[in-house]
Coordinates of C-alpha atoms in Angstrom, one line a residue:
X177 CA 45.1 22.4 -51.4
X178 CA 43.9 20.2 -48.6
X179 CA 40.9 21.6 -46.8
X180 CA 40.4 20.9 -43.2
X181 CA 37.0 19.5 -42.3
X182 CA 35.6 20.7 -39.0
X183 CA 32.8 18.7 -37.5
X184 CA 30.8 20.3 -34.7
X185 CA 29.0 17.8 -32.5
X186 CA 26.4 18.8 -30.0
X187 CA 26.4 16.8 -26.9
X188 CA 23.5 16.2 -24.6
X189 CA 23.2 14.8 -21.1
X190 CA 26.0 16.9 -19.6
X191 CA 28.8 15.6 -21.9
X192 CA 30.9 18.6 -22.5
X193 CA 33.2 20.0 -25.2
X194 CA 36.3 19.1 -23.1
X195 CA 35.5 15.4 -23.5
X196 CA 35.1 16.0 -27.3
X197 CA 38.5 17.6 -27.4
X198 CA 40.1 14.7 -25.5
X199 CA 38.5 12.2 -27.9
X200 CA 39.9 14.2 -30.9
X201 CA 43.3 14.2 -29.3
X202 CA 43.2 10.4 -28.9
X203 CA 42.4 10.0 -32.6
X204 CA 45.4 12.0 -33.9
X205 CA 47.6 9.8 -36.1
X206 CA 51.2 10.7 -35.7
X207 CA 54.1 9.8 -38.1
X208 CA 56.9 7.5 -37.1
X209 CA 59.1 9.0 -34.4
X210 CA 56.6 11.6 -33.5
X211 CA 54.0 12.6 -30.9
X212 CA 51.0 14.8 -31.4
X213 CA 53.3 17.8 -30.7
X214 CA 56.3 17.1 -32.9
X215 CA 59.0 14.9 -34.5
X216 CA 62.0 13.7 -32.4
X217 CA 65.4 13.2 -34.0
X218 CA 68.2 11.6 -31.9
X219 CA 68.7 9.2 -29.1
X220 CA 66.0 9.3 -26.3
X221 CA 68.7 9.3 -23.6
X222 CA 70.5 12.4 -24.9
X223 CA 71.0 14.8 -22.0
X224 CA 69.8 17.9 -24.0
X225 CA 66.4 18.2 -25.5
X226 CA 66.3 21.0 -28.1
X227 CA 62.7 22.0 -29.0
X228 CA 62.4 24.0 -32.2
X229 CA 59.1 25.5 -33.1
X230 CA 59.1 26.5 -36.8
X231 CA 57.0 27.2 -39.9
X232 CA 58.4 26.1 -43.2
X233 CA 57.2 29.4 -44.7
X234 CA 59.0 31.5 -42.1
X235 CA 62.2 33.3 -43.5
X236 CA 63.7 33.6 -40.1
X237 CA 63.3 29.9 -39.5
X238 CA 65.2 29.3 -42.8
X239 CA 68.0 31.6 -41.7
X240 CA 68.2 29.8 -38.3
X241 CA 68.3 26.4 -39.9
X242 CA 71.2 27.5 -42.1
X243 CA 73.0 28.9 -39.1
X244 CA 72.6 26.0 -36.7
X245 CA 71.8 23.0 -38.8
X246 CA 75.3 21.5 -39.1
X247 CA 76.0 22.0 -35.4
X248 CA 72.7 20.3 -34.5
X249 CA 73.6 17.4 -36.8
X250 CA 76.9 16.9 -34.9
X251 CA 75.2 17.2 -31.5
X252 CA 72.7 14.5 -32.4
X253 CA 75.3 12.2 -34.0
X254 CA 77.4 12.5 -30.8
X255 CA 74.5 11.7 -28.5
X256 CA 74.7 15.1 -26.9
X257 CA 71.2 16.3 -27.9
X258 CA 67.9 15.1 -29.4
X259 CA 65.9 17.6 -31.4
X260 CA 62.1 17.9 -31.2
X261 CA 60.8 19.7 -34.3
X262 CA 57.4 21.3 -34.1
X263 CA 56.4 22.2 -37.7
X264 CA 53.5 24.5 -37.0
X265 CA 51.2 26.1 -39.6
X266 CA 51.0 29.7 -38.3
X267 CA 51.5 31.4 -41.7
X268 CA 48.8 30.0 -43.9
X269 CA 47.5 33.6 -44.3
X270 CA 50.6 34.4 -46.3
X271 CA 49.9 31.8 -48.9
X272 CA 46.9 31.3 -51.2
X273 CA 47.3 27.5 -51.0
X274 CA 47.8 27.0 -47.2
X275 CA 51.4 26.3 -47.8
X276 CA 52.4 26.2 -44.1
X277 CA 49.9 23.4 -43.6
X278 CA 50.8 21.5 -46.7
X279 CA 54.5 21.6 -46.0
X280 CA 54.0 20.5 -42.4
X281 CA 51.9 17.6 -43.5
X282 CA 54.6 16.6 -46.1
X283 CA 57.3 16.8 -43.4
X284 CA 55.2 14.3 -41.4
X285 CA 55.3 12.0 -44.4
X286 CA 59.0 12.4 -44.5
X287 CA 59.2 11.4 -40.9
X288 CA 57.4 8.2 -41.8
X289 CA 60.1 7.6 -44.5
X290 CA 62.9 8.3 -42.0
X291 CA 64.2 11.4 -43.7
X292 CA 62.7 14.2 -41.7
X293 CA 65.9 16.2 -41.2
X294 CA 66.9 16.0 -44.8
X295 CA 63.4 16.9 -46.0
X296 CA 63.1 19.9 -43.6
X297 CA 66.4 21.2 -45.0
X298 CA 65.2 20.8 -48.5
X299 CA 62.0 22.7 -47.7
X300 CA 64.0 25.6 -46.3
X301 CA 66.4 25.5 -49.2
X302 CA 63.5 25.8 -51.6
X303 CA 61.4 28.1 -49.5
X304 CA 58.9 30.2 -51.5
X305 CA 58.4 33.9 -50.9
X306 CA 55.6 35.0 -48.6
X307 CA 52.3 36.2 -50.2
X308 CA 52.7 33.6 -52.9
X309 CA 51.1 30.3 -53.6
X310 CA 53.9 28.2 -52.2
X311 CA 55.4 25.1 -53.7
X312 CA 52.8 22.8 -55.5
X313 CA 52.3 19.3 -54.1
X314 CA 54.2 17.9 -57.1
X315 CA 57.3 19.8 -56.0
X316 CA 56.9 18.7 -52.4
X317 CA 56.8 15.1 -53.6
X318 CA 59.9 15.6 -55.8
X319 CA 61.8 17.1 -52.9
X320 CA 60.9 14.1 -50.8
X321 CA 62.1 11.6 -53.4
X322 CA 65.4 13.6 -53.6
X323 CA 65.7 13.3 -49.8
X324 CA 65.3 9.5 -50.0
X325 CA 61.7 9.0 -49.3
X326 CA 60.1 5.8 -50.7
X327 CA 57.1 5.1 -53.0
X328 CA 54.5 5.7 -50.3
X329 CA 55.6 9.3 -49.9
X330 CA 53.6 10.7 -52.8
X331 CA 50.4 8.9 -51.7
X332 CA 51.0 10.3 -48.2
X333 CA 51.3 13.8 -49.4
X334 CA 48.4 13.7 -51.8
X335 CA 46.0 12.1 -49.4
X336 CA 46.5 14.6 -46.6
X337 CA 47.2 11.7 -44.2
X338 CA 48.6 14.0 -41.5
X339 CA 46.2 16.9 -41.7
X340 CA 45.0 16.2 -38.1
X341 CA 48.6 15.9 -36.9
X342 CA 49.6 19.3 -38.3
X343 CA 46.6 20.9 -36.6
X344 CA 47.6 19.2 -33.4
X345 CA 51.2 20.4 -33.6
X346 CA 50.0 24.0 -34.3
X347 CA 47.5 23.8 -31.4
X348 CA 50.1 22.4 -29.0
X349 CA 52.5 25.2 -30.0
X350 CA 49.9 27.8 -29.3
X351 CA 49.1 26.3 -25.9
X352 CA 52.8 26.2 -25.1
X353 CA 52.8 30.0 -25.5
X354 CA 54.7 30.1 -28.7
X355 CA 54.0 33.4 -30.4
X356 CA 56.8 33.6 -33.0
X357 CA 58.9 31.3 -35.1
X358 CA 61.5 30.1 -34.6
X359 CA 61.2 29.6 -30.9
X360 CA 64.0 27.4 -29.4
X361 CA 64.2 25.8 -26.0
X362 CA 66.9 23.6 -24.4
X363 CA 65.6 21.4 -21.7
X364 CA 62.5 23.6 -21.4
X365 CA 64.3 27.0 -21.2
X366 CA 64.0 29.4 -24.1
X367 CA 67.2 30.6 -25.6
X368 CA 68.1 33.3 -28.1
X369 CA 68.1 32.3 -31.8
X370 CA 71.9 32.2 -32.3
X371 CA 74.5 29.4 -32.7
X372 CA 76.5 30.5 -29.6
X373 CA 73.4 30.4 -27.5
X374 CA 72.6 26.9 -28.7
X375 CA 76.1 25.6 -28.2
X376 CA 76.3 27.1 -24.7
X377 CA 73.0 25.7 -23.6
X378 CA 73.6 22.2 -24.9
X379 CA 77.2 22.2 -23.4
X380 CA 75.7 23.1 -20.0
X381 CA 73.7 19.8 -20.0
X382 CA 76.6 17.5 -20.6
X383 CA 77.8 17.2 -17.0

């Protein structure tokens, strides 16, 4: 389990907490193809942007991925949509090992390796039950290798390289008003969690 270290710094001379937060945000290390809020898959010029807020421990997120995953792959391949995945860590309380956090961090390592979609799918296919320990790091690493990640993947997972990034993604989701996972938006408008709703919303952007 990777423990988050919180450092409280007391500022004098009128320097406020807001500046501290800004400095922390600047220091976030994001994986390849990602910002401090999520991982983007697809062509930047795609007319539709599909934002998916998820937690790898969320059973409904797994069901949604199984329902829409193949269609999303086709949309991305055709240049119709890009997908921004926001792997938040909302459900750590349902795991004795902070599995939501650990799986999100591991997915960032997969983004570095260029296999985020494949790895996300593997995490959902092997999703542990709630109120359990979750997959051990050794299994997270094994799934990454099966997805095509290279030699650095294990070191990335074990070191907690993207602990700050996972915290940033989760914080950004909360600030965006996300209160449940999955939450899905197309070009900024929330849609229902069904394949027909996704297809209709993306089709409407194609001009």
